[in-house]
Amino acid sequence: YNWIVHIRATLLEIGLSSLRWLLAFITSYVGGFAVLLACIGLYGLLSYGVTQRTAEMGLRMALGAQPNAVRWLIVRDAATTVIVGALAGFGGVFGVVKLLQSQLFGVEPYDPPALAVATTVLLMLAFTAAYLPAHRASRIDPLTALRHD
């Protein structure tokens, strides 16, 4: 029971503004970590997909496909998935905001600049995560890829 009193006294000493700053910092840190995990997961998924399609990429390269065409094929496939997910998430924001509107104090429920920045950052990170396996696939030696599996 004494530790509860000690925590209350400490919070009163720190002040409410410092507590809000700490809460904002922790929330930003957790959000950044979630974005990092999403990027790692997307990279892993795309890298696995490229590995599964090694023979196809080798065949395309053996038949004369340019490395840029192979890169574009993989990035285009990833972009389709990412854009569909972004549109679904964007629609979900407008559906969920009505439920959470009572929890927002001092913040507009529909904040177009914040939504635009968040969507742009996530799309840029997703395309970066897609480009890395695509670049690796475009450097596949056709003979090695055709012998794979």
mmCIF file with all atom_site columns, C-alpha atoms in Angstrom:
data_model
loop_
_atom_site.group_PDB
_atom_site.id
_atom_site.type_symbol
_atom_site.label_atom_id
_atom_site.label_alt_id
_atom_site.label_comp_id
_atom_site.label_asym_id
_atom_site.label_entity_id
_atom_site.label_seq_id
_atom_site.pdbx_PDB_ins_code
_atom_site.Cartn_x
_atom_site.Cartn_y
_atom_site.Cartn_z
_atom_site.occupancy
_atom_site.B_iso_or_equiv
_atom_site.pdbx_formal_charge
_atom_site.auth_seq_id
_atom_site.auth_comp_id
_atom_site.auth_asym_id
_atom_site.auth_atom_id
_atom_site.pdbx_PDB_model_num
ATOM 1   C CA . TYR A 1 1   ? 0.000   0.000   0.000   1.00 0.00 ? 1   TYR A CA 1
ATOM 2   C CA . ASN A 1 2   ? 2.900   2.386   0.665   1.00 0.00 ? 2   ASN A CA 1
ATOM 3   C CA . TRP A 1 3   ? 4.102   2.079   -2.898  1.00 0.00 ? 3   TRP A CA 1
ATOM 4   C CA . ILE A 1 4   ? 0.777   3.458   -4.177  1.00 0.00 ? 4   ILE A CA 1
ATOM 5   C CA . VAL A 1 5   ? 1.132   6.504   -1.935  1.00 0.00 ? 5   VAL A CA 1
ATOM 6   C CA . HIS A 1 6   ? 4.728   6.900   -3.090  1.00 0.00 ? 6   HIS A CA 1
ATOM 7   C CA . ILE A 1 7   ? 3.697   6.753   -6.765  1.00 0.00 ? 7   ILE A CA 1
ATOM 8   C CA . ARG A 1 8   ? 0.967   9.338   -6.209  1.00 0.00 ? 8   ARG A CA 1
ATOM 9   C CA . ALA A 1 9   ? 3.378   11.668  -4.428  1.00 0.00 ? 9   ALA A CA 1
ATOM 10  C CA . THR A 1 10  ? 5.934   11.251  -7.210  1.00 0.00 ? 10  THR A CA 1
ATOM 11  C CA . LEU A 1 11  ? 3.357   12.005  -9.878  1.00 0.00 ? 11  LEU A CA 1
ATOM 12  C CA . LEU A 1 12  ? 2.272   15.133  -8.050  1.00 0.00 ? 12  LEU A CA 1
ATOM 13  C CA . GLU A 1 13  ? 5.906   16.246  -7.764  1.00 0.00 ? 13  GLU A CA 1
ATOM 14  C CA . ILE A 1 14  ? 6.581   15.641  -11.456 1.00 0.00 ? 14  ILE A CA 1
ATOM 15  C CA . GLY A 1 15  ? 3.506   17.541  -12.493 1.00 0.00 ? 15  GLY A CA 1
ATOM 16  C CA . LEU A 1 16  ? 0.850   16.807  -15.042 1.00 0.00 ? 16  LEU A CA 1
ATOM 17  C CA . SER A 1 17  ? 2.712   18.351  -18.000 1.00 0.00 ? 17  SER A CA 1
ATOM 18  C CA . SER A 1 18  ? 5.700   16.066  -17.480 1.00 0.00 ? 18  SER A CA 1
ATOM 19  C CA . LEU A 1 19  ? 3.376   13.118  -17.202 1.00 0.00 ? 19  LEU A CA 1
ATOM 20  C CA . ARG A 1 20  ? 1.730   14.037  -20.504 1.00 0.00 ? 20  ARG A CA 1
ATOM 21  C CA . TRP A 1 21  ? 5.142   14.379  -22.108 1.00 0.00 ? 21  TRP A CA 1
ATOM 22  C CA . LEU A 1 22  ? 6.146   10.955  -20.796 1.00 0.00 ? 22  LEU A CA 1
ATOM 23  C CA . LEU A 1 23  ? 2.903   9.412   -22.025 1.00 0.00 ? 23  LEU A CA 1
ATOM 24  C CA . ALA A 1 24  ? 3.402   10.990  -25.469 1.00 0.00 ? 24  ALA A CA 1
ATOM 25  C CA . PHE A 1 25  ? 6.983   9.717   -25.584 1.00 0.00 ? 25  PHE A CA 1
ATOM 26  C CA . ILE A 1 26  ? 6.020   6.172   -24.624 1.00 0.00 ? 26  ILE A CA 1
ATOM 27  C CA . THR A 1 27  ? 3.127   6.136   -27.085 1.00 0.00 ? 27  THR A CA 1
ATOM 28  C CA . SER A 1 28  ? 5.395   7.384   -29.901 1.00 0.00 ? 28  SER A CA 1
ATOM 29  C CA . TYR A 1 29  ? 8.015   4.789   -29.038 1.00 0.00 ? 29  TYR A CA 1
ATOM 30  C CA . VAL A 1 30  ? 5.475   1.947   -29.090 1.00 0.00 ? 30  VAL A CA 1
ATOM 31  C CA . GLY A 1 31  ? 4.007   3.243   -32.367 1.00 0.00 ? 31  GLY A CA 1
ATOM 32  C CA . GLY A 1 32  ? 7.459   3.430   -33.961 1.00 0.00 ? 32  GLY A CA 1
ATOM 33  C CA . PHE A 1 33  ? 8.214   -0.080  -32.780 1.00 0.00 ? 33  PHE A CA 1
ATOM 34  C CA . ALA A 1 34  ? 4.938   -1.295  -34.318 1.00 0.00 ? 34  ALA A CA 1
ATOM 35  C CA . VAL A 1 35  ? 5.872   0.292   -37.660 1.00 0.00 ? 35  VAL A CA 1
ATOM 36  C CA . LEU A 1 36  ? 9.315   -1.343  -37.472 1.00 0.00 ? 36  LEU A CA 1
ATOM 37  C CA . LEU A 1 37  ? 7.747   -4.755  -36.820 1.00 0.00 ? 37  LEU A CA 1
ATOM 38  C CA . ALA A 1 38  ? 5.333   -4.238  -39.721 1.00 0.00 ? 38  ALA A CA 1
ATOM 39  C CA . CYS A 1 39  ? 8.226   -3.404  -42.054 1.00 0.00 ? 39  CYS A CA 1
ATOM 40  C CA . ILE A 1 40  ? 10.199  -6.449  -40.914 1.00 0.00 ? 40  ILE A CA 1
ATOM 41  C CA . GLY A 1 41  ? 7.144   -8.644  -41.449 1.00 0.00 ? 41  GLY A CA 1
ATOM 42  C CA . LEU A 1 42  ? 6.479   -7.209  -44.897 1.00 0.00 ? 42  LEU A CA 1
ATOM 43  C CA . TYR A 1 43  ? 10.116  -7.648  -45.867 1.00 0.00 ? 43  TYR A CA 1
ATOM 44  C CA . GLY A 1 44  ? 10.050  -11.253 -44.641 1.00 0.00 ? 44  GLY A CA 1
ATOM 45  C CA . LEU A 1 45  ? 6.855   -12.006 -46.536 1.00 0.00 ? 45  LEU A CA 1
ATOM 46  C CA . LEU A 1 46  ? 8.135   -10.492 -49.775 1.00 0.00 ? 46  LEU A CA 1
ATOM 47  C CA . SER A 1 47  ? 11.520  -12.124 -49.405 1.00 0.00 ? 47  SER A CA 1
ATOM 48  C CA . TYR A 1 48  ? 9.850   -15.509 -48.950 1.00 0.00 ? 48  TYR A CA 1
ATOM 49  C CA . GLY A 1 49  ? 7.697   -14.885 -52.025 1.00 0.00 ? 49  GLY A CA 1
ATOM 50  C CA . VAL A 1 50  ? 10.780  -14.023 -54.088 1.00 0.00 ? 50  VAL A CA 1
ATOM 51  C CA . THR A 1 51  ? 12.516  -17.171 -52.872 1.00 0.00 ? 51  THR A CA 1
ATOM 52  C CA . GLN A 1 52  ? 9.512   -19.251 -53.933 1.00 0.00 ? 52  GLN A CA 1
ATOM 53  C CA . ARG A 1 53  ? 9.589   -17.655 -57.384 1.00 0.00 ? 53  ARG A CA 1
ATOM 54  C CA . THR A 1 54  ? 13.344  -18.061 -57.961 1.00 0.00 ? 54  THR A CA 1
ATOM 55  C CA . ALA A 1 55  ? 12.890  -20.473 -60.853 1.00 0.00 ? 55  ALA A CA 1
ATOM 56  C CA . GLU A 1 56  ? 10.379  -18.141 -62.511 1.00 0.00 ? 56  GLU A CA 1
ATOM 57  C CA . MET A 1 57  ? 12.753  -15.180 -62.170 1.00 0.00 ? 57  MET A CA 1
ATOM 58  C CA . GLY A 1 58  ? 15.616  -17.269 -63.568 1.00 0.00 ? 58  GLY A CA 1
ATOM 59  C CA . LEU A 1 59  ? 13.486  -18.334 -66.526 1.00 0.00 ? 59  LEU A CA 1
ATOM 60  C CA . ARG A 1 60  ? 12.477  -14.751 -67.224 1.00 0.00 ? 60  ARG A CA 1
ATOM 61  C CA . MET A 1 61  ? 16.109  -13.642 -67.065 1.00 0.00 ? 61  MET A CA 1
ATOM 62  C CA . ALA A 1 62  ? 17.196  -16.560 -69.276 1.00 0.00 ? 62  ALA A CA 1
ATOM 63  C CA . LEU A 1 63  ? 14.570  -15.609 -71.853 1.00 0.00 ? 63  LEU A CA 1
ATOM 64  C CA . GLY A 1 64  ? 15.911  -12.060 -71.990 1.00 0.00 ? 64  GLY A CA 1
ATOM 65  C CA . ALA A 1 65  ? 14.037  -10.096 -69.344 1.00 0.00 ? 65  ALA A CA 1
ATOM 66  C CA . GLN A 1 66  ? 15.929  -7.067  -68.160 1.00 0.00 ? 66  GLN A CA 1
ATOM 67  C CA . PRO A 1 67  ? 16.719  -6.731  -64.436 1.00 0.00 ? 67  PRO A CA 1
ATOM 68  C CA . ASN A 1 68  ? 14.506  -3.633  -64.284 1.00 0.00 ? 68  ASN A CA 1
ATOM 69  C CA . ALA A 1 69  ? 11.556  -5.653  -65.600 1.00 0.00 ? 69  ALA A CA 1
ATOM 70  C CA . VAL A 1 70  ? 12.060  -8.290  -62.894 1.00 0.00 ? 70  VAL A CA 1
ATOM 71  C CA . ARG A 1 71  ? 12.337  -5.598  -60.227 1.00 0.00 ? 71  ARG A CA 1
ATOM 72  C CA . TRP A 1 72  ? 9.202   -3.892  -61.504 1.00 0.00 ? 72  TRP A CA 1
ATOM 73  C CA . LEU A 1 73  ? 7.277   -7.188  -61.514 1.00 0.00 ? 73  LEU A CA 1
ATOM 74  C CA . ILE A 1 74  ? 7.965   -7.803  -57.833 1.00 0.00 ? 74  ILE A CA 1
ATOM 75  C CA . VAL A 1 75  ? 7.434   -4.195  -56.748 1.00 0.00 ? 75  VAL A CA 1
ATOM 76  C CA . ARG A 1 76  ? 4.179   -4.066  -58.733 1.00 0.00 ? 76  ARG A CA 1
ATOM 77  C CA . ASP A 1 77  ? 2.879   -7.212  -57.033 1.00 0.00 ? 77  ASP A CA 1
ATOM 78  C CA . ALA A 1 78  ? 3.797   -5.808  -53.626 1.00 0.00 ? 78  ALA A CA 1
ATOM 79  C CA . ALA A 1 79  ? 2.363   -2.383  -54.488 1.00 0.00 ? 79  ALA A CA 1
ATOM 80  C CA . THR A 1 80  ? -0.988  -3.920  -55.371 1.00 0.00 ? 80  THR A CA 1
ATOM 81  C CA . THR A 1 81  ? -1.173  -5.634  -51.994 1.00 0.00 ? 81  THR A CA 1
ATOM 82  C CA . VAL A 1 82  ? 0.013   -2.561  -50.087 1.00 0.00 ? 82  VAL A CA 1
ATOM 83  C CA . ILE A 1 83  ? -2.367  -0.156  -51.829 1.00 0.00 ? 83  ILE A CA 1
ATOM 84  C CA . VAL A 1 84  ? -5.354  -2.445  -51.277 1.00 0.00 ? 84  VAL A CA 1
ATOM 85  C CA . GLY A 1 85  ? -4.356  -2.696  -47.606 1.00 0.00 ? 85  GLY A CA 1
ATOM 86  C CA . ALA A 1 86  ? -3.923  1.066   -47.328 1.00 0.00 ? 86  ALA A CA 1
ATOM 87  C CA . LEU A 1 87  ? -7.347  1.697   -48.853 1.00 0.00 ? 87  LEU A CA 1
ATOM 88  C CA . ALA A 1 88  ? -8.929  -0.834  -46.493 1.00 0.00 ? 88  ALA A CA 1
ATOM 89  C CA . GLY A 1 89  ? -7.138  0.780   -43.549 1.00 0.00 ? 89  GLY A CA 1
ATOM 90  C CA . PHE A 1 90  ? -8.165  4.237   -44.674 1.00 0.00 ? 90  PHE A CA 1
ATOM 91  C CA . GLY A 1 91  ? -11.785 3.095   -44.881 1.00 0.00 ? 91  GLY A CA 1
ATOM 92  C CA . GLY A 1 92  ? -11.430 1.472   -41.473 1.00 0.00 ? 92  GLY A CA 1
ATOM 93  C CA . VAL A 1 93  ? -10.276 4.767   -39.984 1.00 0.00 ? 93  VAL A CA 1
ATOM 94  C CA . PHE A 1 94  ? -13.491 6.470   -41.002 1.00 0.00 ? 94  PHE A CA 1
ATOM 95  C CA . GLY A 1 95  ? -15.541 3.559   -39.668 1.00 0.00 ? 95  GLY A CA 1
ATOM 96  C CA . VAL A 1 96  ? -13.793 3.346   -36.305 1.00 0.00 ? 96  VAL A CA 1
ATOM 97  C CA . VAL A 1 97  ? -13.522 7.085   -35.676 1.00 0.00 ? 97  VAL A CA 1
ATOM 98  C CA . LYS A 1 98  ? -17.230 7.245   -34.870 1.00 0.00 ? 98  LYS A CA 1
ATOM 99  C CA . LEU A 1 99  ? -16.711 4.695   -32.097 1.00 0.00 ? 99  LEU A CA 1
ATOM 100 C CA . LEU A 1 100 ? -13.650 6.475   -30.695 1.00 0.00 ? 100 LEU A CA 1
ATOM 101 C CA . GLN A 1 101 ? -14.873 10.039  -31.088 1.00 0.00 ? 101 GLN A CA 1
ATOM 102 C CA . SER A 1 102 ? -15.885 10.228  -27.416 1.00 0.00 ? 102 SER A CA 1
ATOM 103 C CA . GLN A 1 103 ? -12.298 9.363   -26.412 1.00 0.00 ? 103 GLN A CA 1
ATOM 104 C CA . LEU A 1 104 ? -10.671 12.193  -28.385 1.00 0.00 ? 104 LEU A CA 1
ATOM 105 C CA . PHE A 1 105 ? -10.127 15.340  -26.339 1.00 0.00 ? 105 PHE A CA 1
ATOM 106 C CA . GLY A 1 106 ? -8.679  18.360  -28.098 1.00 0.00 ? 106 GLY A CA 1
ATOM 107 C CA . VAL A 1 107 ? -8.072  16.406  -31.308 1.00 0.00 ? 107 VAL A CA 1
ATOM 108 C CA . GLU A 1 108 ? -10.179 16.536  -34.429 1.00 0.00 ? 108 GLU A CA 1
ATOM 109 C CA . PRO A 1 109 ? -11.561 13.113  -35.371 1.00 0.00 ? 109 PRO A CA 1
ATOM 110 C CA . TYR A 1 110 ? -10.879 13.666  -39.079 1.00 0.00 ? 110 TYR A CA 1
ATOM 111 C CA . ASP A 1 111 ? -7.417  15.199  -39.338 1.00 0.00 ? 111 ASP A CA 1
ATOM 112 C CA . PRO A 1 112 ? -6.489  15.095  -43.053 1.00 0.00 ? 112 PRO A CA 1
ATOM 113 C CA . PRO A 1 113 ? -2.844  16.200  -42.628 1.00 0.00 ? 113 PRO A CA 1
ATOM 114 C CA . ALA A 1 114 ? -2.189  13.543  -39.982 1.00 0.00 ? 114 ALA A CA 1
ATOM 115 C CA . LEU A 1 115 ? -3.861  10.843  -42.079 1.00 0.00 ? 115 LEU A CA 1
ATOM 116 C CA . ALA A 1 116 ? -1.942  11.932  -45.184 1.00 0.00 ? 116 ALA A CA 1
ATOM 117 C CA . VAL A 1 117 ? 1.424   11.946  -43.402 1.00 0.00 ? 117 VAL A CA 1
ATOM 118 C CA . ALA A 1 118 ? 0.820   8.573   -41.749 1.00 0.00 ? 118 ALA A CA 1
ATOM 119 C CA . THR A 1 119 ? -0.344  6.980   -45.010 1.00 0.00 ? 119 THR A CA 1
ATOM 120 C CA . THR A 1 120 ? 2.577   8.443   -46.963 1.00 0.00 ? 120 THR A CA 1
ATOM 121 C CA . VAL A 1 121 ? 5.164   7.267   -44.434 1.00 0.00 ? 121 VAL A CA 1
ATOM 122 C CA . LEU A 1 122 ? 3.701   3.759   -44.325 1.00 0.00 ? 122 LEU A CA 1
ATOM 123 C CA . LEU A 1 123 ? 3.541   3.526   -48.129 1.00 0.00 ? 123 LEU A CA 1
ATOM 124 C CA . MET A 1 124 ? 7.149   4.709   -48.469 1.00 0.00 ? 124 MET A CA 1
ATOM 125 C CA . LEU A 1 125 ? 8.315   2.151   -45.910 1.00 0.00 ? 125 LEU A CA 1
ATOM 126 C CA . ALA A 1 126 ? 6.325   -0.590  -47.639 1.00 0.00 ? 126 ALA A CA 1
ATOM 127 C CA . PHE A 1 127 ? 7.811   0.216   -51.035 1.00 0.00 ? 127 PHE A CA 1
ATOM 128 C CA . THR A 1 128 ? 11.302  0.246   -49.522 1.00 0.00 ? 128 THR A CA 1
ATOM 129 C CA . ALA A 1 129 ? 10.627  -3.149  -47.966 1.00 0.00 ? 129 ALA A CA 1
ATOM 130 C CA . ALA A 1 130 ? 9.424   -4.378  -51.372 1.00 0.00 ? 130 ALA A CA 1
ATOM 131 C CA . TYR A 1 131 ? 12.391  -2.984  -53.278 1.00 0.00 ? 131 TYR A CA 1
ATOM 132 C CA . LEU A 1 132 ? 15.031  -4.904  -51.321 1.00 0.00 ? 132 LEU A CA 1
ATOM 133 C CA . PRO A 1 133 ? 13.855  -8.416  -52.322 1.00 0.00 ? 133 PRO A CA 1
ATOM 134 C CA . ALA A 1 134 ? 13.097  -7.134  -55.835 1.00 0.00 ? 134 ALA A CA 1
ATOM 135 C CA . HIS A 1 135 ? 16.654  -5.882  -56.192 1.00 0.00 ? 135 HIS A CA 1
ATOM 136 C CA . ARG A 1 136 ? 17.985  -9.224  -54.979 1.00 0.00 ? 136 ARG A CA 1
ATOM 137 C CA . ALA A 1 137 ? 15.752  -11.073 -57.458 1.00 0.00 ? 137 ALA A CA 1
ATOM 138 C CA . SER A 1 138 ? 16.975  -8.946  -60.356 1.00 0.00 ? 138 SER A CA 1
ATOM 139 C CA . ARG A 1 139 ? 20.555  -10.032 -59.636 1.00 0.00 ? 139 ARG A CA 1
ATOM 140 C CA . ILE A 1 140 ? 19.783  -13.767 -59.825 1.00 0.00 ? 140 ILE A CA 1
ATOM 141 C CA . ASP A 1 141 ? 22.017  -15.739 -62.159 1.00 0.00 ? 141 ASP A CA 1
ATOM 142 C CA . PRO A 1 142 ? 19.635  -17.461 -64.620 1.00 0.00 ? 142 PRO A CA 1
ATOM 143 C CA . LEU A 1 143 ? 21.522  -20.777 -64.627 1.00 0.00 ? 143 LEU A CA 1
ATOM 144 C CA . THR A 1 144 ? 21.619  -20.968 -60.849 1.00 0.00 ? 144 THR A CA 1
ATOM 145 C CA . ALA A 1 145 ? 17.954  -20.036 -60.592 1.00 0.00 ? 145 ALA A CA 1
ATOM 146 C CA . LEU A 1 146 ? 16.920  -22.677 -63.120 1.00 0.00 ? 146 LEU A CA 1
ATOM 147 C CA . ARG A 1 147 ? 18.793  -25.343 -61.139 1.00 0.00 ? 147 ARG A CA 1
ATOM 148 C CA . HIS A 1 148 ? 17.036  -24.240 -57.937 1.00 0.00 ? 148 HIS A CA 1
ATOM 149 C CA . ASP A 1 149 ? 14.638  -26.993 -56.728 1.00 0.00 ? 149 ASP A CA 1
#
